[in-house]
Tab-separated table of C-alpha atoms in Angstrom:
chain	number	residue	atom	x	y	z
A	1	UNK	CA	-26.894	22.369	40.840
A	2	UNK	CA	-26.860	23.358	37.151
A	3	UNK	CA	-23.441	23.829	35.874
A	4	UNK	CA	-22.676	27.021	33.849
A	5	UNK	CA	-21.094	26.171	30.545
A	6	UNK	CA	-17.543	27.752	30.527
A	7	UNK	CA	-17.584	27.935	26.697
A	8	UNK	CA	-18.379	31.134	24.912
A	9	UNK	CA	-20.983	31.235	22.052
A	10	UNK	CA	-19.304	30.849	18.734
A	11	UNK	CA	-18.421	34.362	17.309
A	12	UNK	CA	-18.989	33.084	13.751
A	13	UNK	CA	-22.619	31.993	14.498
A	14	UNK	CA	-23.028	35.211	16.575
A	15	UNK	CA	-22.131	37.357	13.599
A	16	UNK	CA	-24.436	35.349	11.375
A	17	UNK	CA	-27.264	36.170	13.708
A	18	UNK	CA	-26.415	39.759	13.567
A	19	UNK	CA	-26.246	39.759	9.876
A	20	UNK	CA	-29.900	38.619	9.564
A	21	UNK	CA	-30.799	41.172	12.202
A	22	UNK	CA	-29.317	44.069	10.259
A	23	UNK	CA	-29.789	42.691	6.756
A	24	UNK	CA	-26.229	42.682	6.213
A	25	UNK	CA	-24.076	40.610	3.676
A	26	UNK	CA	-22.692	37.569	5.720
A	27	UNK	CA	-19.031	37.267	5.036
A	28	UNK	CA	-18.648	35.865	8.515
A	29	UNK	CA	-19.756	32.335	8.062
A	30	UNK	CA	-18.211	30.303	5.448
A	31	UNK	CA	-20.923	28.841	3.446
A	32	UNK	CA	-22.065	29.274	-0.330
A	33	UNK	CA	-25.246	30.858	-1.291
A	34	UNK	CA	-26.219	28.380	-3.897
A	35	UNK	CA	-26.009	24.492	-4.624
A	36	UNK	CA	-25.955	23.203	-8.144
A	37	UNK	CA	-29.048	21.704	-9.663
A	38	UNK	CA	-27.315	18.253	-10.198
A	39	UNK	CA	-26.532	18.101	-6.444
A	40	UNK	CA	-29.880	19.072	-5.527
A	41	UNK	CA	-31.480	16.498	-7.755
A	42	UNK	CA	-29.296	13.887	-6.340
A	43	UNK	CA	-30.606	14.264	-2.870
A	44	UNK	CA	-34.232	14.659	-3.844
A	45	UNK	CA	-34.080	11.445	-5.970
A	46	UNK	CA	-32.641	9.740	-2.948
A	47	UNK	CA	-35.552	10.984	-0.701
A	48	UNK	CA	-38.402	10.306	-3.199
A	49	UNK	CA	-37.037	6.637	-3.480
A	50	UNK	CA	-37.587	6.533	0.271
A	51	UNK	CA	-33.927	6.161	1.277
A	52	UNK	CA	-34.911	7.825	4.413
A	53	UNK	CA	-34.107	5.335	7.360
A	54	UNK	CA	-30.870	4.602	9.283
A	55	UNK	CA	-27.789	3.323	7.399
A	56	UNK	CA	-25.407	1.139	9.482
A	57	UNK	CA	-23.685	3.290	12.047
A	58	UNK	CA	-20.490	3.757	10.075
A	59	UNK	CA	-22.181	4.839	6.874
A	60	UNK	CA	-23.315	3.425	3.648
A	61	UNK	CA	-21.167	0.677	2.766
A	62	UNK	CA	-21.108	1.529	-1.086
A	63	UNK	CA	-20.105	5.132	-0.114
A	64	UNK	CA	-17.248	4.061	2.122
A	65	UNK	CA	-16.136	1.672	-0.514
A	66	UNK	CA	-16.110	4.275	-3.397
A	67	UNK	CA	-14.662	7.188	-1.071
A	68	UNK	CA	-11.749	4.800	0.112
A	69	UNK	CA	-11.010	3.948	-3.661
A	70	UNK	CA	-10.953	7.685	-4.440
A	71	UNK	CA	-8.577	8.416	-1.548
A	72	UNK	CA	-6.245	5.655	-2.584
A	73	UNK	CA	-6.251	6.943	-6.059
A	74	UNK	CA	-5.714	10.485	-5.289
A	75	UNK	CA	-3.492	10.418	-2.377
A	76	UNK	CA	-1.909	6.873	-2.488
A	77	UNK	CA	-3.203	6.117	1.144
A	78	UNK	CA	-4.512	2.619	1.259
A	79	UNK	CA	-7.538	2.649	3.369
A	80	UNK	CA	-9.914	-0.408	4.152
A	81	UNK	CA	-13.522	0.928	3.902
A	82	UNK	CA	-14.127	-0.513	7.439
A	83	UNK	CA	-11.673	1.933	8.619
A	84	UNK	CA	-13.670	4.946	7.246
A	85	UNK	CA	-16.721	6.384	8.971
A	86	UNK	CA	-19.186	8.846	7.349
A	87	UNK	CA	-19.891	11.582	9.993
A	88	UNK	CA	-22.224	14.431	10.582
A	89	UNK	CA	-19.788	16.884	9.091
A	90	UNK	CA	-16.090	17.384	9.769
A	91	UNK	CA	-17.012	18.935	13.030
A	92	UNK	CA	-18.264	15.636	14.312
A	93	UNK	CA	-15.151	13.876	13.095
A	94	UNK	CA	-12.799	16.254	14.961
A	95	UNK	CA	-14.881	15.641	18.049
A	96	UNK	CA	-14.887	11.904	17.631
A	97	UNK	CA	-11.164	11.905	17.108
A	98	UNK	CA	-10.383	13.801	20.261
A	99	UNK	CA	-12.986	12.389	22.613
A	100	UNK	CA	-12.286	8.875	21.390
A	101	UNK	CA	-8.418	9.089	21.749
A	102	UNK	CA	-7.017	11.971	23.790
A	103	UNK	CA	-6.229	10.717	27.319
A	104	UNK	CA	-7.471	13.047	30.047
A	105	UNK	CA	-4.868	15.811	30.692
A	106	UNK	CA	-3.297	14.807	27.429
A	107	UNK	CA	-1.677	17.753	25.551
A	108	UNK	CA	-2.762	18.896	22.001
A	109	UNK	CA	-0.665	21.299	19.977
A	110	UNK	CA	-2.593	23.552	17.660
A	111	UNK	CA	-1.403	26.106	15.101
A	112	UNK	CA	-2.989	29.496	15.693
A	113	UNK	CA	-4.886	31.544	14.646
A	114	UNK	CA	-7.134	28.343	14.925
A	115	UNK	CA	-10.561	27.216	13.734
A	116	UNK	CA	-12.507	27.896	16.830
A	117	UNK	CA	-14.086	24.478	17.108
A	118	UNK	CA	-10.942	22.692	18.127
A	119	UNK	CA	-10.544	24.422	21.442
A	120	UNK	CA	-13.781	23.373	23.086
A	121	UNK	CA	-13.261	19.787	21.768
A	122	UNK	CA	-9.958	19.499	23.532
A	123	UNK	CA	-11.314	20.965	26.802
A	124	UNK	CA	-14.550	18.888	26.816
A	125	UNK	CA	-12.124	15.919	26.639
A	126	UNK	CA	-10.220	17.006	29.565
A	127	UNK	CA	-7.145	17.845	27.584
A	128	UNK	CA	-4.566	20.716	27.615
A	129	UNK	CA	-3.441	23.052	24.660
A	130	UNK	CA	-0.218	24.387	23.507
A	131	UNK	CA	-0.047	26.724	20.474
A	132	UNK	CA	2.477	27.374	17.732
A	133	UNK	CA	2.013	30.514	15.550
A	134	UNK	CA	1.369	30.366	11.910
A	135	UNK	CA	0.729	34.186	11.770
A	136	UNK	CA	1.665	35.601	8.536
A	137	UNK	CA	2.014	32.142	6.904
A	138	UNK	CA	5.208	31.019	8.477
A	139	UNK	CA	5.270	27.978	10.745
A	140	UNK	CA	7.501	28.402	13.790
A	141	UNK	CA	9.229	25.136	13.608
A	142	UNK	CA	11.838	25.961	16.329
A	143	UNK	CA	8.910	26.591	18.959
A	144	UNK	CA	7.156	23.447	17.644
A	145	UNK	CA	10.120	21.265	18.403
A	146	UNK	CA	10.608	23.053	21.710
A	147	UNK	CA	7.231	22.349	23.009
A	148	UNK	CA	6.473	18.929	21.713
A	149	UNK	CA	6.501	16.118	24.112
A	150	UNK	CA	6.087	12.223	23.910
A	151	UNK	CA	2.754	11.305	23.130
A	152	UNK	CA	1.340	14.640	22.225
A	153	UNK	CA	-1.502	15.117	19.958
A	154	UNK	CA	-1.037	17.564	17.055
A	155	UNK	CA	-4.022	19.088	14.978
A	156	UNK	CA	-3.152	20.269	11.446
A	157	UNK	CA	-5.604	22.214	9.270
A	158	UNK	CA	-4.644	22.341	5.716
A	159	UNK	CA	-5.721	24.354	3.760
A	160	UNK	CA	-6.058	26.457	6.942
A	161	UNK	CA	-9.104	28.243	8.225
A	162	UNK	CA	-8.779	31.148	8.856
A	163	UNK	CA	-5.608	32.210	7.103
A	164	UNK	CA	-5.801	30.153	3.862
A	165	UNK	CA	-2.357	28.636	4.593
A	166	UNK	CA	-1.521	25.605	2.603
A	167	UNK	CA	1.050	23.421	4.680
A	168	UNK	CA	4.047	22.851	2.397
A	169	UNK	CA	5.696	19.336	1.746
A	170	UNK	CA	8.800	20.611	3.834
A	171	UNK	CA	6.635	21.578	6.792
A	172	UNK	CA	4.663	18.496	6.685
A	173	UNK	CA	7.806	16.340	6.414
A	174	UNK	CA	9.193	18.054	9.484
A	175	UNK	CA	6.148	17.703	11.612
A	176	UNK	CA	5.900	14.076	10.446
A	177	UNK	CA	9.462	13.366	11.574
A	178	UNK	CA	8.890	15.033	14.888
A	179	UNK	CA	5.598	12.939	15.462
A	180	UNK	CA	7.503	9.726	14.694
A	181	UNK	CA	10.412	10.681	17.028
A	182	UNK	CA	8.038	11.595	19.910
A	183	UNK	CA	5.370	8.844	19.311
A	184	UNK	CA	2.520	11.616	18.593
A	185	UNK	CA	-0.770	11.248	17.038
A	186	UNK	CA	-1.812	13.617	14.119
A	187	UNK	CA	-5.322	14.707	13.547
A	188	UNK	CA	-5.546	16.453	10.177
A	189	UNK	CA	-8.628	18.421	9.127
A	190	UNK	CA	-8.587	18.531	5.392
A	191	UNK	CA	-12.124	20.154	4.772
A	192	UNK	CA	-10.767	22.434	2.118
A	193	UNK	CA	-8.422	19.879	0.330
A	194	UNK	CA	-9.943	20.598	-3.066
A	195	UNK	CA	-9.751	24.165	-2.838
A	196	UNK	CA	-6.129	25.312	-3.413
A	197	UNK	CA	-4.803	27.945	-5.683
A	198	UNK	CA	-1.031	28.229	-6.173
A	199	UNK	CA	0.104	25.424	-3.885
A	200	UNK	CA	-0.701	21.726	-3.845
A	201	UNK	CA	-2.582	19.976	-1.013
A	202	UNK	CA	-0.688	17.052	0.684
A	203	UNK	CA	-2.197	14.753	3.146
A	204	UNK	CA	0.264	13.993	5.896
A	205	UNK	CA	-1.051	10.453	6.105
A	206	UNK	CA	0.469	9.856	2.790
A	207	UNK	CA	4.136	10.444	4.227
A	208	UNK	CA	5.952	7.120	4.947
A	209	UNK	CA	5.262	5.826	8.446
A	210	UNK	CA	2.407	8.293	9.046
A	211	UNK	CA	-0.760	6.409	8.118
A	212	UNK	CA	-0.828	4.374	11.263
A	213	UNK	CA	-0.503	7.703	13.487
A	214	UNK	CA	-2.736	9.835	11.523
A	215	UNK	CA	-6.674	10.460	11.783
A	216	UNK	CA	-7.847	12.251	8.654
A	217	UNK	CA	-11.034	14.366	8.706
A	218	UNK	CA	-12.584	15.300	5.470
A	219	UNK	CA	-15.978	16.937	4.361
A	220	UNK	CA	-18.358	17.057	1.437
A	221	UNK	CA	-19.569	20.400	2.638
A	222	UNK	CA	-17.364	22.832	1.020
A	223	UNK	CA	-16.457	20.945	-2.257
A	224	UNK	CA	-19.937	20.352	-3.147
A	225	UNK	CA	-21.676	23.477	-1.522
A	226	UNK	CA	-23.805	21.545	0.788
A	227	UNK	CA	-22.891	22.890	4.234
A	228	UNK	CA	-26.265	22.243	5.573
A	229	UNK	CA	-26.269	18.450	4.682
A	230	UNK	CA	-23.695	17.855	7.578
A	231	UNK	CA	-21.851	15.182	5.783
A	232	UNK	CA	-18.185	14.439	6.444
A	233	UNK	CA	-15.937	11.388	6.961
A	234	UNK	CA	-12.947	10.290	9.032
A	235	UNK	CA	-10.436	7.523	8.592
A	236	UNK	CA	-7.226	6.018	10.057
A	237	UNK	CA	-6.209	2.631	11.385
A	238	UNK	CA	-6.093	0.268	14.311
A	239	UNK	CA	-6.910	1.338	17.715
A	240	UNK	CA	-7.327	5.039	16.923
A	241	UNK	CA	-10.369	4.119	14.681
A	242	UNK	CA	-11.909	1.596	16.987
A	243	UNK	CA	-11.872	4.234	19.766
A	244	UNK	CA	-13.518	6.643	17.257
A	245	UNK	CA	-16.221	4.216	16.125
A	246	UNK	CA	-17.248	3.778	19.774
A	247	UNK	CA	-17.873	7.669	20.054
A	248	UNK	CA	-19.599	8.065	16.837
A	249	UNK	CA	-21.958	5.308	17.551
A	250	UNK	CA	-23.229	7.016	20.523
A	251	UNK	CA	-22.767	10.556	19.324
A	252	UNK	CA	-25.125	10.504	16.013
A	253	UNK	CA	-25.950	6.881	15.272
A	254	UNK	CA	-25.343	7.659	11.692
A	255	UNK	CA	-25.052	10.631	9.016
A	256	UNK	CA	-28.198	11.506	7.098
A	257	UNK	CA	-29.155	8.591	4.730
A	258	UNK	CA	-30.544	10.388	1.731
A	259	UNK	CA	-27.440	12.733	1.588
A	260	UNK	CA	-25.197	9.641	1.796
A	261	UNK	CA	-26.861	8.184	-1.324
A	262	UNK	CA	-26.536	11.483	-3.076
A	263	UNK	CA	-22.669	11.752	-2.100
A	264	UNK	CA	-22.454	8.444	-4.091
A	265	UNK	CA	-23.212	10.457	-7.339
A	266	UNK	CA	-21.198	13.221	-6.296
A	267	UNK	CA	-18.044	11.257	-6.251
A	268	UNK	CA	-18.637	10.466	-10.046
A	269	UNK	CA	-18.300	14.065	-11.075
A	270	UNK	CA	-15.679	14.624	-13.715
A	271	UNK	CA	-12.315	16.323	-13.166
A	272	UNK	CA	-13.670	19.427	-14.862
A	273	UNK	CA	-16.001	20.024	-11.902
A	274	UNK	CA	-13.139	20.394	-9.528
A	275	UNK	CA	-11.074	22.625	-11.827
A	276	UNK	CA	-14.056	24.935	-12.334
A	277	UNK	CA	-14.836	24.843	-8.734
A	278	UNK	CA	-11.255	26.327	-8.027
A	279	UNK	CA	-11.334	28.765	-10.670
A	280	UNK	CA	-14.752	30.296	-9.661
A	281	UNK	CA	-13.294	30.867	-6.125
A	282	UNK	CA	-9.895	32.059	-7.594
A	283	UNK	CA	-11.962	34.966	-9.382
A	284	UNK	CA	-13.622	35.906	-6.004
A	285	UNK	CA	-10.332	35.713	-4.042
A	286	UNK	CA	-8.497	37.917	-6.616
A	287	UNK	CA	-11.385	40.403	-6.636
A	288	UNK	CA	-11.767	40.481	-2.800
A	289	UNK	CA	-7.840	40.936	-2.196
A	290	UNK	CA	-7.785	43.962	-4.670
A	291	UNK	CA	-10.490	45.646	-2.998
A	292	UNK	CA	-9.066	44.998	0.656
A	293	UNK	CA	-5.738	46.384	-0.555
A	294	UNK	CA	-7.547	49.551	-1.738
A	295	UNK	CA	-9.092	49.851	1.752
A	296	UNK	CA	-5.651	49.566	3.566
A	297	UNK	CA	-6.038	46.048	5.050
A	298	UNK	CA	-2.698	44.086	5.511
A	299	UNK	CA	-2.783	40.375	4.775
A	300	UNK	CA	-1.227	37.369	3.134
A	301	UNK	CA	-2.910	36.304	-0.111
A	302	UNK	CA	-4.533	32.868	0.719
A	303	UNK	CA	-3.225	29.824	-1.093
A	304	UNK	CA	-6.330	27.726	-0.179
A	305	UNK	CA	-9.887	27.748	1.316
A	306	UNK	CA	-11.946	30.768	0.881
A	307	UNK	CA	-10.975	33.282	3.615
A	308	UNK	CA	-8.887	36.329	3.901
A	309	UNK	CA	-7.380	36.834	7.375
A	310	UNK	CA	-6.561	40.503	7.275
A	311	UNK	CA	-5.180	43.071	9.738
A	312	UNK	CA	-7.081	46.215	10.154
A	313	UNK	CA	-6.007	49.445	8.412
A	314	UNK	CA	-3.701	51.614	10.617
A	315	UNK	CA	-6.049	54.582	10.803
A	316	UNK	CA	-8.791	52.224	12.387
A	317	UNK	CA	-8.510	52.779	16.093
A	318	UNK	CA	-11.255	50.294	17.118
A	319	UNK	CA	-10.303	46.798	18.111
A	320	UNK	CA	-11.338	43.836	16.008
A	321	UNK	CA	-14.643	43.025	17.945
A	322	UNK	CA	-15.718	46.798	18.055
A	323	UNK	CA	-14.919	47.089	14.291
A	324	UNK	CA	-16.902	44.176	13.345
A	325	UNK	CA	-19.976	45.099	15.635
A	326	UNK	CA	-20.134	48.528	14.168
A	327	UNK	CA	-19.668	47.241	10.705
A	328	UNK	CA	-22.536	44.783	10.827
A	329	UNK	CA	-24.924	47.348	12.139
A	330	UNK	CA	-23.891	50.556	10.350
A	331	UNK	CA	-22.153	49.164	7.340
A	332	UNK	CA	-24.308	46.191	6.366
A	333	UNK	CA	-21.321	43.670	6.284
A	334	UNK	CA	-20.663	40.822	8.693
A	335	UNK	CA	-17.285	39.759	9.390
A	336	UNK	CA	-15.618	37.516	12.242
A	337	UNK	CA	-13.331	39.259	14.692
A	338	UNK	CA	-9.880	37.752	14.490
A	339	UNK	CA	-9.408	37.299	18.208
A	340	UNK	CA	-11.939	34.566	18.293
A	341	UNK	CA	-9.419	32.559	16.321
A	342	UNK	CA	-6.832	32.456	19.238
A	343	UNK	CA	-6.852	30.099	22.365
A	344	UNK	CA	-6.050	32.813	24.927
A	345	UNK	CA	-5.618	36.445	24.442
A	346	UNK	CA	-4.519	36.896	20.866
A	347	UNK	CA	-4.300	39.710	18.398
A	348	UNK	CA	-7.195	41.929	18.353
A	349	UNK	CA	-6.354	43.807	15.216
A	350	UNK	CA	-7.447	41.079	12.536
A	351	UNK	CA	-10.798	40.186	10.916
A	352	UNK	CA	-11.823	37.425	8.637
A	353	UNK	CA	-13.430	37.661	5.378
A	354	UNK	CA	-15.089	34.961	3.512
A	355	UNK	CA	-15.393	35.065	-0.101
A	356	UNK	CA	-17.609	31.875	-0.203
A	357	UNK	CA	-20.605	33.916	-1.376
A	358	UNK	CA	-21.713	34.808	-4.985
A	359	UNK	CA	-19.653	37.378	-6.916
A	360	UNK	CA	-22.518	39.751	-6.987
A	361	UNK	CA	-22.857	39.587	-2.968
A	362	UNK	CA	-19.114	40.053	-2.673
A	363	UNK	CA	-18.993	43.083	-5.076
A	364	UNK	CA	-21.972	44.620	-3.031
A	365	UNK	CA	-20.120	43.820	0.349
A	366	UNK	CA	-16.897	45.595	-0.831
A	367	UNK	CA	-18.969	48.773	-1.986
A	368	UNK	CA	-20.592	48.768	1.615
A	369	UNK	CA	-17.281	48.299	3.259
A	370	UNK	CA	-15.762	51.223	1.129
A	371	UNK	CA	-18.603	53.326	1.927
A	372	UNK	CA	-18.429	52.666	5.578
A	373	UNK	CA	-14.525	53.321	5.594
A	374	UNK	CA	-14.913	56.481	3.499
A	375	UNK	CA	-12.440	55.091	0.866
């Protein structure tokens, strides 16, 4: 008998489909509209040079060596390149970490609202989920301490999707102390590590005593505007990584070879690339939050990533799903209902805006939104 899949279709991807159907501006899925010529040329060169066959399962040796050195220099985390795997995006890295290490019926603590991919990953592994609120940007440390049990897993996402929260040094130190006390494993998703505005990104693995109990997931996708390359990485130590290697080997064999060769060149980009990258998104963020205030949305200005998690204006009586479906069809703008970022029955008054698009698209999207709302 065929088993019915209990997982719902991703609301993010569903809204992208509707954006295409109604020719709407897609502020739902977080991907840029363009990639720089330098990045494109690096990939084309690798393909033309016929670097098109499998690499070793764990990724191109030169890339792992260079990336390990970069991590050591920037974060002070000493990683052997053999303990770093190139994955098919950060999403595969998260899946590998959970499937490889979470015991059946093991508990995973997540902070919600939560990026929607974590929940099915835990459930596919036969795990259980407990939630801690970070709504409004504040971490409920008391509740976190109350629900944490010996041997639990904890997933951290900083900078955070969908809220844009950057976990502070005080918060990470508190989580690290509790993790050591309760012998917990941390999985940290640092996809947006280079995209922070007012606050500094800190890797929890850099805190004393945490590298041996932390699995860190990173990505090339957002930093270099290549979400379609599906290129990420994951690193850690000891048995945690051995278990991940076994899953990765059978999950994907290896990440795309020509893009791995291209990534080698991306790691040589000067510091000016990263500062210009952040400033370009800061301008988009500042413009969008000003426009959303004019429309009556309520939100905390994001410290990182490229999303605004906003509460609907008081005068809108629709819930988040109704608002998003009506807006994409009648207003020409696609958003994500905020309730899709909650484990069970969460808030239904929030929506997520992405400002990953070009400024021209964002300006037009805000015009359409204002027209739809009559503001």
